[in-house]
Amino acid sequence: GHIVRNWKVRWFVLLQDKLLYYKIEGGKKEPSPKGRILLDGCTITCPCLEYENRPLLIKLKTKTNTDYFLECCSREERDSWALDITGAIHAGHPVQVQELHRMKNSFKLLENISLHHIVERMCDSSTGIKLTRNLEQGNRYKETFTGSALVDWLISNSFAVSRFEAVTLASMLMEENFIKPVGARSTEATRYSDLSEQFLDDSTALYMFAESSKKKSSSKEELQFNISELRGTIVKQGFLVKQGHKRKNWKVRRFVLRADPAFLHYYDPTKEENRPVGGFSLRGCLVSALEDNGVPAGVKGNVQGNLFKIITKDDIHYYIQASSKAERAQWIEAIKPLT
């Protein structure tokens, strides 16, 4: 927000020359936009690291020097929005847009690696990465490590087989706010380098653990999601209302449907942590629409129809409400081929 600096869920629509945003009420967007961002003369920063606890930000600065901070629910969503917004800003310069697509396609996620597991290993007092004091431009930094030291550590611990893979993985750790750049050398790279060059494999670039990374990696209650789950192509995403498993109340969630591998994850848009609060594999699932006359068995609370149900292969039932019959049909149609 511009007046009260809080964060609110908004539905965004990208047009050729502007970005419209709408309020969400009860899982539905209001008919009239709440505001607009004119893209002519805009500059975009992605990823934006101005908020330490919000690594999935896009920053837009208009030609009148108004700053907009837009937070996404996943790395894939953020990069996709940034690419499309940049394409709209530079619509008259197709060469620049082609270069952006090339950069995005060159950044590949690795399979079957948990970032939480890597950070736990990095923090190990005996086998983890060695933390040292460093002096840079008169500033003394405690408990830091260099970019090249992290690359060496990732390779020596078999998390990567090449320096390119290790740099890619280190970039992911930085984007997910497990580590952060400190000092002029590494911080400058995050501000002015291309996305694929944000992390430096350099003995003069300093990094350290983010303040909350150790707490995140050791939390027993936090859901663990492997990168293999989140690396799939996003097929569909949007806001739906989901019934809780314990309290049976209904809450707005941001759903992201991925293919290859087929997973459905959902995010809490009110939380600062930009990680899924739940998700499941779609292999072996059953998905079906529920009748709108009456309250179906298993459903509690005040519902307004447009319900559908997903039953996982472990016989866990998810009740989800769309904003319209058409939207429900679209979600079912997108999910069925992935089961």
CSV table of C-alpha atoms in Angstrom, one decimal:
chain,number,residue,atom,x,y,z
A,1,GLY,CA,0.0,0.0,0.0
A,2,HIS,CA,1.1,3.6,-0.6
A,3,ILE,CA,-0.4,5.2,2.5
A,4,VAL,CA,-0.5,2.3,5.0
A,5,ARG,CA,2.5,0.1,4.2
A,6,ASN,CA,0.8,-3.2,4.5
A,7,TRP,CA,0.5,-6.0,2.0
A,8,LYS,CA,-2.8,-6.9,0.4
A,9,VAL,CA,-3.9,-9.6,-2.1
A,10,ARG,CA,-4.8,-8.0,-5.4
A,11,TRP,CA,-5.8,-9.6,-8.7
A,12,PHE,CA,-3.6,-8.2,-11.5
A,13,VAL,CA,-4.4,-7.9,-15.2
A,14,LEU,CA,-1.5,-7.1,-17.6
A,15,LEU,CA,-2.6,-5.0,-20.7
A,16,GLN,CA,-0.4,-3.7,-23.5
A,17,ASP,CA,0.4,-0.4,-21.8
A,18,LYS,CA,-0.8,-0.8,-18.2
A,19,LEU,CA,-1.1,-3.1,-15.2
A,20,LEU,CA,-4.5,-3.1,-13.6
A,21,TYR,CA,-5.2,-4.4,-10.1
A,22,TYR,CA,-8.5,-5.3,-8.4
A,23,LYS,CA,-9.6,-6.0,-4.9
A,24,ILE,CA,-10.5,-9.6,-3.9
A,25,GLU,CA,-13.6,-10.2,-1.9
A,26,GLY,CA,-14.7,-13.7,-1.0
A,27,GLY,CA,-12.4,-15.2,-3.5
A,28,LYS,CA,-13.8,-13.1,-6.3
A,29,LYS,CA,-12.3,-10.0,-8.0
A,30,GLU,CA,-14.4,-6.8,-7.9
A,31,PRO,CA,-15.6,-5.6,-11.4
A,32,SER,CA,-13.8,-2.3,-11.3
A,33,PRO,CA,-10.1,-2.0,-10.9
A,34,LYS,CA,-8.7,-0.5,-7.7
A,35,GLY,CA,-5.8,1.1,-9.5
A,36,ARG,CA,-3.5,1.0,-12.5
A,37,ILE,CA,0.2,1.2,-13.2
A,38,LEU,CA,1.1,2.9,-16.5
A,39,LEU,CA,4.0,1.0,-18.0
A,40,ASP,CA,5.3,3.7,-20.4
A,41,GLY,CA,8.7,4.7,-19.0
A,42,CYS,CA,8.7,2.2,-16.2
A,43,THR,CA,11.8,0.4,-15.0
A,44,ILE,CA,11.5,-3.1,-13.4
A,45,THR,CA,13.7,-4.8,-10.8
A,46,CYS,CA,13.5,-8.5,-10.4
A,47,PRO,CA,14.4,-10.0,-8.0
A,48,CYS,CA,14.0,-7.1,-5.7
A,49,LEU,CA,16.0,-7.5,-2.5
A,50,GLU,CA,14.9,-4.4,-0.6
A,51,TYR,CA,12.8,-6.4,1.8
A,52,GLU,CA,14.9,-9.2,3.4
A,53,ASN,CA,11.9,-11.4,4.4
A,54,ARG,CA,10.3,-11.0,1.0
A,55,PRO,CA,12.5,-12.6,-1.7
A,56,LEU,CA,9.8,-12.9,-4.3
A,57,LEU,CA,9.3,-9.3,-5.1
A,58,ILE,CA,9.0,-7.3,-8.3
A,59,LYS,CA,9.7,-3.6,-8.1
A,60,LEU,CA,8.2,-1.2,-10.7
A,61,LYS,CA,9.3,2.4,-10.8
A,62,THR,CA,7.1,4.6,-12.9
A,63,LYS,CA,8.5,7.6,-14.9
A,64,THR,CA,7.0,9.8,-12.2
A,65,ASN,CA,9.2,8.0,-9.6
A,66,THR,CA,6.4,6.1,-7.9
A,67,ASP,CA,7.5,2.7,-6.5
A,68,TYR,CA,5.3,-0.3,-6.6
A,69,PHE,CA,6.3,-3.5,-4.8
A,70,LEU,CA,4.5,-6.6,-6.1
A,71,GLU,CA,4.9,-9.9,-4.2
A,72,CYS,CA,4.4,-13.3,-5.9
A,73,CYS,CA,3.7,-16.7,-4.5
A,74,SER,CA,6.5,-18.6,-6.2
A,75,ARG,CA,9.8,-18.1,-8.1
A,76,GLU,CA,8.2,-19.3,-11.3
A,77,GLU,CA,5.3,-16.9,-10.9
A,78,ARG,CA,7.6,-14.0,-10.2
A,79,ASP,CA,9.9,-14.7,-13.1
A,80,SER,CA,6.9,-15.2,-15.5
A,81,TRP,CA,5.3,-11.9,-14.5
A,82,ALA,CA,8.6,-10.0,-14.7
A,83,LEU,CA,9.2,-11.4,-18.2
A,84,ASP,CA,5.8,-10.5,-19.4
A,85,ILE,CA,5.8,-7.0,-17.8
A,86,THR,CA,9.3,-6.3,-19.3
A,87,GLY,CA,8.0,-7.5,-22.7
A,88,ALA,CA,5.1,-4.9,-22.4
A,89,ILE,CA,7.5,-2.2,-21.3
A,90,HIS,CA,9.9,-2.9,-24.3
A,91,ALA,CA,7.2,-3.9,-26.8
A,92,GLY,CA,8.9,-1.8,-29.4
A,93,HIS,CA,12.2,-3.5,-28.9
A,94,PRO,CA,11.8,-7.2,-29.9
A,95,VAL,CA,15.5,-8.0,-29.6
A,96,GLN,CA,15.5,-7.1,-25.9
A,97,VAL,CA,12.4,-9.3,-25.3
A,98,GLN,CA,14.1,-12.3,-27.1
A,99,GLU,CA,17.2,-11.9,-24.9
A,100,LEU,CA,15.0,-12.0,-21.8
A,101,HIS,CA,13.4,-15.3,-23.0
A,102,ARG,CA,16.9,-16.7,-23.7
A,103,MET,CA,18.1,-15.8,-20.2
A,104,LYS,CA,15.0,-17.3,-18.5
A,105,ASN,CA,15.3,-20.6,-20.5
A,106,SER,CA,19.0,-20.9,-19.6
A,107,PHE,CA,18.2,-21.0,-15.8
A,108,LYS,CA,17.3,-24.6,-15.0
A,109,LEU,CA,16.2,-26.0,-11.7
A,110,LEU,CA,17.9,-29.1,-10.4
A,111,GLU,CA,16.0,-32.2,-9.4
A,112,ASN,CA,15.4,-33.9,-6.1
A,113,ILE,CA,17.2,-31.4,-3.9
A,114,SER,CA,15.7,-29.8,-0.8
A,115,LEU,CA,17.0,-26.3,-0.1
A,116,HIS,CA,16.1,-26.9,3.6
A,117,HIS,CA,18.4,-29.9,3.6
A,118,ILE,CA,21.2,-28.0,2.0
A,119,VAL,CA,21.0,-25.2,4.6
A,120,GLU,CA,20.9,-27.7,7.5
A,121,ARG,CA,24.1,-29.2,6.1
A,122,MET,CA,25.7,-25.8,5.6
A,123,CYS,CA,25.0,-24.9,9.3
A,124,ASP,CA,26.6,-28.2,10.6
A,125,SER,CA,29.4,-27.2,13.0
A,126,SER,CA,31.8,-29.9,11.8
A,127,THR,CA,31.0,-30.5,8.1
A,128,GLY,CA,29.2,-27.2,7.1
A,129,ILE,CA,30.6,-24.3,5.3
A,130,LYS,CA,33.3,-22.4,7.3
A,131,LEU,CA,32.3,-19.0,8.5
A,132,THR,CA,35.0,-16.3,8.8
A,133,ARG,CA,35.3,-12.6,9.6
A,134,ASN,CA,36.0,-10.4,6.5
A,135,LEU,CA,37.0,-6.8,6.1
A,136,GLU,CA,35.7,-4.9,3.1
A,137,GLN,CA,36.1,-1.2,2.5
A,138,GLY,CA,36.5,-0.6,6.2
A,139,ASN,CA,33.5,-2.6,7.2
A,140,ARG,CA,34.0,-5.8,9.3
A,141,TYR,CA,31.5,-8.6,8.6
A,142,LYS,CA,31.1,-11.5,11.0
A,143,GLU,CA,30.3,-15.1,10.0
A,144,THR,CA,30.5,-14.7,6.3
A,145,PHE,CA,31.7,-16.9,3.4
A,146,THR,CA,32.7,-16.1,-0.1
A,147,GLY,CA,30.9,-17.0,-3.3
A,148,SER,CA,33.6,-19.3,-4.5
A,149,ALA,CA,33.8,-21.0,-1.1
A,150,LEU,CA,30.1,-21.8,-1.3
A,151,VAL,CA,30.5,-23.2,-4.9
A,152,ASP,CA,33.4,-25.4,-3.7
A,153,TRP,CA,31.3,-26.6,-0.8
A,154,LEU,CA,28.3,-27.5,-2.9
A,155,ILE,CA,30.5,-29.5,-5.3
A,156,SER,CA,32.5,-31.2,-2.6
A,157,ASN,CA,29.2,-32.3,-0.8
A,158,SER,CA,27.8,-33.7,-4.1
A,159,PHE,CA,25.0,-31.1,-4.3
A,160,ALA,CA,26.3,-30.1,-7.7
A,161,VAL,CA,28.6,-31.7,-10.3
A,162,SER,CA,29.9,-28.5,-12.0
A,163,ARG,CA,30.5,-24.9,-11.1
A,164,PHE,CA,27.6,-23.8,-13.3
A,165,GLU,CA,25.2,-26.1,-11.4
A,166,ALA,CA,26.6,-24.9,-8.1
A,167,VAL,CA,26.1,-21.2,-9.0
A,168,THR,CA,22.6,-22.0,-10.1
A,169,LEU,CA,21.8,-23.7,-6.8
A,170,ALA,CA,23.5,-20.9,-4.8
A,171,SER,CA,21.3,-18.4,-6.7
A,172,MET,CA,18.3,-20.3,-5.7
A,173,LEU,CA,19.4,-20.2,-2.0
A,174,MET,CA,19.8,-16.4,-2.3
A,175,GLU,CA,16.4,-16.0,-4.1
A,176,GLU,CA,14.6,-18.0,-1.4
A,177,ASN,CA,16.3,-15.8,1.3
A,178,PHE,CA,18.4,-18.5,2.9
A,179,ILE,CA,21.6,-16.5,2.2
A,180,LYS,CA,22.1,-12.9,1.5
A,181,PRO,CA,24.8,-10.7,-0.1
A,182,VAL,CA,26.9,-8.4,2.1
A,183,GLY,CA,29.4,-5.9,1.1
A,184,ALA,CA,29.7,-3.8,-2.1
A,185,ARG,CA,30.9,-6.6,-4.5
A,186,SER,CA,28.0,-9.1,-4.0
A,187,THR,CA,25.3,-6.5,-3.4
A,188,GLU,CA,26.1,-4.6,-6.6
A,189,ALA,CA,25.8,-7.8,-8.6
A,190,THR,CA,22.2,-8.3,-7.3
A,191,ARG,CA,21.2,-4.8,-8.4
A,192,TYR,CA,22.8,-4.5,-11.8
A,193,SER,CA,23.5,-8.0,-13.1
A,194,ASP,CA,21.3,-10.2,-15.3
A,195,LEU,CA,19.2,-12.8,-13.4
A,196,SER,CA,21.6,-15.6,-14.3
A,197,GLU,CA,24.6,-13.5,-12.9
A,198,GLN,CA,23.2,-12.5,-9.6
A,199,PHE,CA,25.3,-14.8,-7.5
A,200,LEU,CA,29.1,-14.5,-8.0
A,201,ASP,CA,31.5,-17.4,-8.0
A,202,ASP,CA,34.2,-15.1,-6.7
A,203,SER,CA,36.6,-15.0,-3.8
A,204,THR,CA,35.9,-11.3,-3.2
A,205,ALA,CA,32.1,-11.6,-3.1
A,206,LEU,CA,30.8,-12.0,0.5
A,207,TYR,CA,27.6,-13.8,1.6
A,208,MET,CA,26.1,-14.8,4.9
A,209,PHE,CA,23.1,-16.7,6.3
A,210,ALA,CA,19.9,-14.6,6.4
A,211,GLU,CA,18.8,-14.0,9.9
A,212,SER,CA,15.8,-16.4,9.8
A,213,SER,CA,17.4,-19.1,7.7
A,214,LYS,CA,18.6,-21.3,10.6
A,215,LYS,CA,15.2,-21.0,12.2
A,216,LYS,CA,13.6,-22.0,8.9
A,217,SER,CA,15.8,-24.9,8.3
A,218,SER,CA,15.4,-26.4,11.8
A,219,SER,CA,11.6,-25.9,12.2
A,220,LYS,CA,10.0,-29.3,12.7
A,221,GLU,CA,6.5,-28.0,11.9
A,222,GLU,CA,7.4,-26.5,8.6
A,223,LEU,CA,6.3,-28.4,5.5
A,224,GLN,CA,9.2,-29.6,3.4
A,225,PHE,CA,9.0,-29.3,-0.3
A,226,ASN,CA,11.6,-30.7,-2.6
A,227,ILE,CA,12.6,-28.7,-5.6
A,228,SER,CA,11.5,-31.6,-7.7
A,229,GLU,CA,7.9,-30.7,-6.8
A,230,LEU,CA,8.2,-27.0,-7.7
A,231,ARG,CA,10.2,-27.3,-10.9
A,232,GLY,CA,7.3,-28.3,-13.1
A,233,THR,CA,5.7,-26.1,-15.7
A,234,ILE,CA,2.9,-23.9,-14.3
A,235,VAL,CA,-0.3,-24.9,-16.1
A,236,LYS,CA,-2.8,-22.8,-14.2
A,237,GLN,CA,-2.9,-20.6,-11.2
A,238,GLY,CA,-5.3,-18.4,-9.3
A,239,PHE,CA,-7.3,-17.7,-6.2
A,240,LEU,CA,-9.8,-20.3,-4.9
A,241,VAL,CA,-11.4,-20.9,-1.5
A,242,LYS,CA,-10.4,-24.0,0.3
A,243,GLN,CA,-11.9,-25.8,3.3
A,244,GLY,CA,-9.5,-26.5,6.1
A,245,HIS,CA,-8.7,-30.0,7.3
A,246,LYS,CA,-8.9,-29.4,11.0
A,247,ARG,CA,-11.2,-26.4,11.7
A,248,LYS,CA,-13.3,-26.9,8.5
A,249,ASN,CA,-13.3,-23.1,7.9
A,250,TRP,CA,-13.0,-21.6,4.4
A,251,LYS,CA,-10.0,-19.5,3.4
A,252,VAL,CA,-8.7,-17.8,0.2
A,253,ARG,CA,-5.7,-19.6,-1.1
A,254,ARG,CA,-3.5,-19.0,-4.1
A,255,PHE,CA,-3.4,-22.3,-6.1
A,256,VAL,CA,-0.6,-23.2,-8.5
A,257,LEU,CA,-1.0,-26.2,-10.8
A,258,ARG,CA,2.2,-27.7,-12.2
A,259,ALA,CA,2.8,-30.4,-14.7
A,260,ASP,CA,5.8,-32.8,-15.1
A,261,PRO,CA,5.8,-33.5,-12.2
A,262,ALA,CA,2.1,-33.0,-11.6
A,263,PHE,CA,1.5,-31.2,-8.3
A,264,LEU,CA,-1.1,-28.8,-6.9
A,265,HIS,CA,0.3,-26.4,-4.3
A,266,TYR,CA,-1.5,-23.7,-2.4
A,267,TYR,CA,-0.2,-20.6,-0.7
A,268,ASP,CA,-1.5,-18.3,2.1
A,269,PRO,CA,-1.5,-14.8,0.6
A,270,THR,CA,-1.6,-13.2,4.1
A,271,LYS,CA,1.7,-14.7,5.3
A,272,GLU,CA,5.1,-13.2,4.9
A,273,GLU,CA,6.7,-16.5,4.0
A,274,ASN,CA,6.5,-17.1,0.3
A,275,ARG,CA,6.3,-20.9,0.5
A,276,PRO,CA,3.5,-23.3,-0.1
A,277,VAL,CA,1.4,-24.1,3.0
A,278,GLY,CA,0.2,-27.3,1.4
A,279,GLY,CA,0.3,-29.4,-1.7
A,280,PHE,CA,0.1,-32.9,-3.1
A,281,SER,CA,0.9,-35.0,-6.1
A,282,LEU,CA,-1.9,-35.4,-8.6
A,283,ARG,CA,-0.9,-38.9,-9.7
A,284,GLY,CA,-3.8,-41.2,-8.9
A,285,CYS,CA,-6.1,-38.4,-7.7
A,286,LEU,CA,-9.8,-38.2,-8.5
A,287,VAL,CA,-11.4,-34.8,-9.2
A,288,SER,CA,-15.1,-34.1,-9.7
A,289,ALA,CA,-17.6,-31.3,-9.4
A,290,LEU,CA,-20.1,-31.3,-6.5
A,291,GLU,CA,-23.8,-30.5,-6.9
A,292,ASP,CA,-24.8,-27.0,-6.1
A,293,ASN,CA,-28.2,-27.9,-4.5
A,294,GLY,CA,-27.7,-28.4,-0.8
A,295,VAL,CA,-24.5,-28.9,1.2
A,296,PRO,CA,-22.6,-32.0,0.1
A,297,ALA,CA,-21.4,-34.6,2.7
A,298,GLY,CA,-18.0,-33.6,4.1
A,299,VAL,CA,-18.6,-29.9,3.6
A,300,LYS,CA,-19.2,-27.6,6.5
A,301,GLY,CA,-19.8,-23.9,6.9
A,302,ASN,CA,-21.4,-21.3,4.7
A,303,VAL,CA,-20.8,-22.3,1.1
A,304,GLN,CA,-22.0,-20.6,-2.1
A,305,GLY,CA,-21.8,-23.4,-4.6
A,306,ASN,CA,-19.3,-24.0,-7.4
A,307,LEU,CA,-17.6,-26.6,-5.3
A,308,PHE,CA,-15.3,-29.4,-6.5
A,309,LYS,CA,-13.5,-32.2,-4.7
A,310,ILE,CA,-10.1,-33.8,-5.1
A,311,ILE,CA,-9.4,-37.2,-3.5
A,312,THR,CA,-5.7,-38.1,-3.4
A,313,LYS,CA,-4.4,-41.6,-3.8
A,314,ASP,CA,-3.9,-41.6,0.0
A,315,ASP,CA,-7.7,-40.9,0.4
A,316,ILE,CA,-7.3,-37.3,1.6
A,317,HIS,CA,-10.3,-35.2,0.6
A,318,TYR,CA,-9.9,-31.6,-0.5
A,319,TYR,CA,-13.0,-29.4,-0.9
A,320,ILE,CA,-12.4,-26.3,-3.0
A,321,GLN,CA,-14.8,-23.5,-4.1
A,322,ALA,CA,-14.4,-21.5,-7.3
A,323,SER,CA,-16.0,-18.1,-8.0
A,324,SER,CA,-18.2,-19.4,-10.8
A,325,LYS,CA,-19.2,-22.6,-12.6
A,326,ALA,CA,-17.1,-21.7,-15.6
A,327,GLU,CA,-14.0,-21.3,-13.3
A,328,ARG,CA,-14.7,-24.6,-11.6
A,329,ALA,CA,-15.0,-26.3,-15.0
A,330,GLN,CA,-11.7,-24.8,-16.1
A,331,TRP,CA,-9.8,-26.0,-13.0
A,332,ILE,CA,-11.3,-29.5,-13.3
A,333,GLU,CA,-10.4,-29.6,-17.0
A,334,ALA,CA,-6.8,-28.6,-16.2
A,335,ILE,CA,-6.4,-31.0,-13.4
A,336,LYS,CA,-7.9,-34.2,-14.9
A,337,PRO,CA,-5.1,-34.8,-17.6
A,338,LEU,CA,-2.5,-34.7,-14.8
A,339,THR,CA,-4.0,-37.4,-12.6
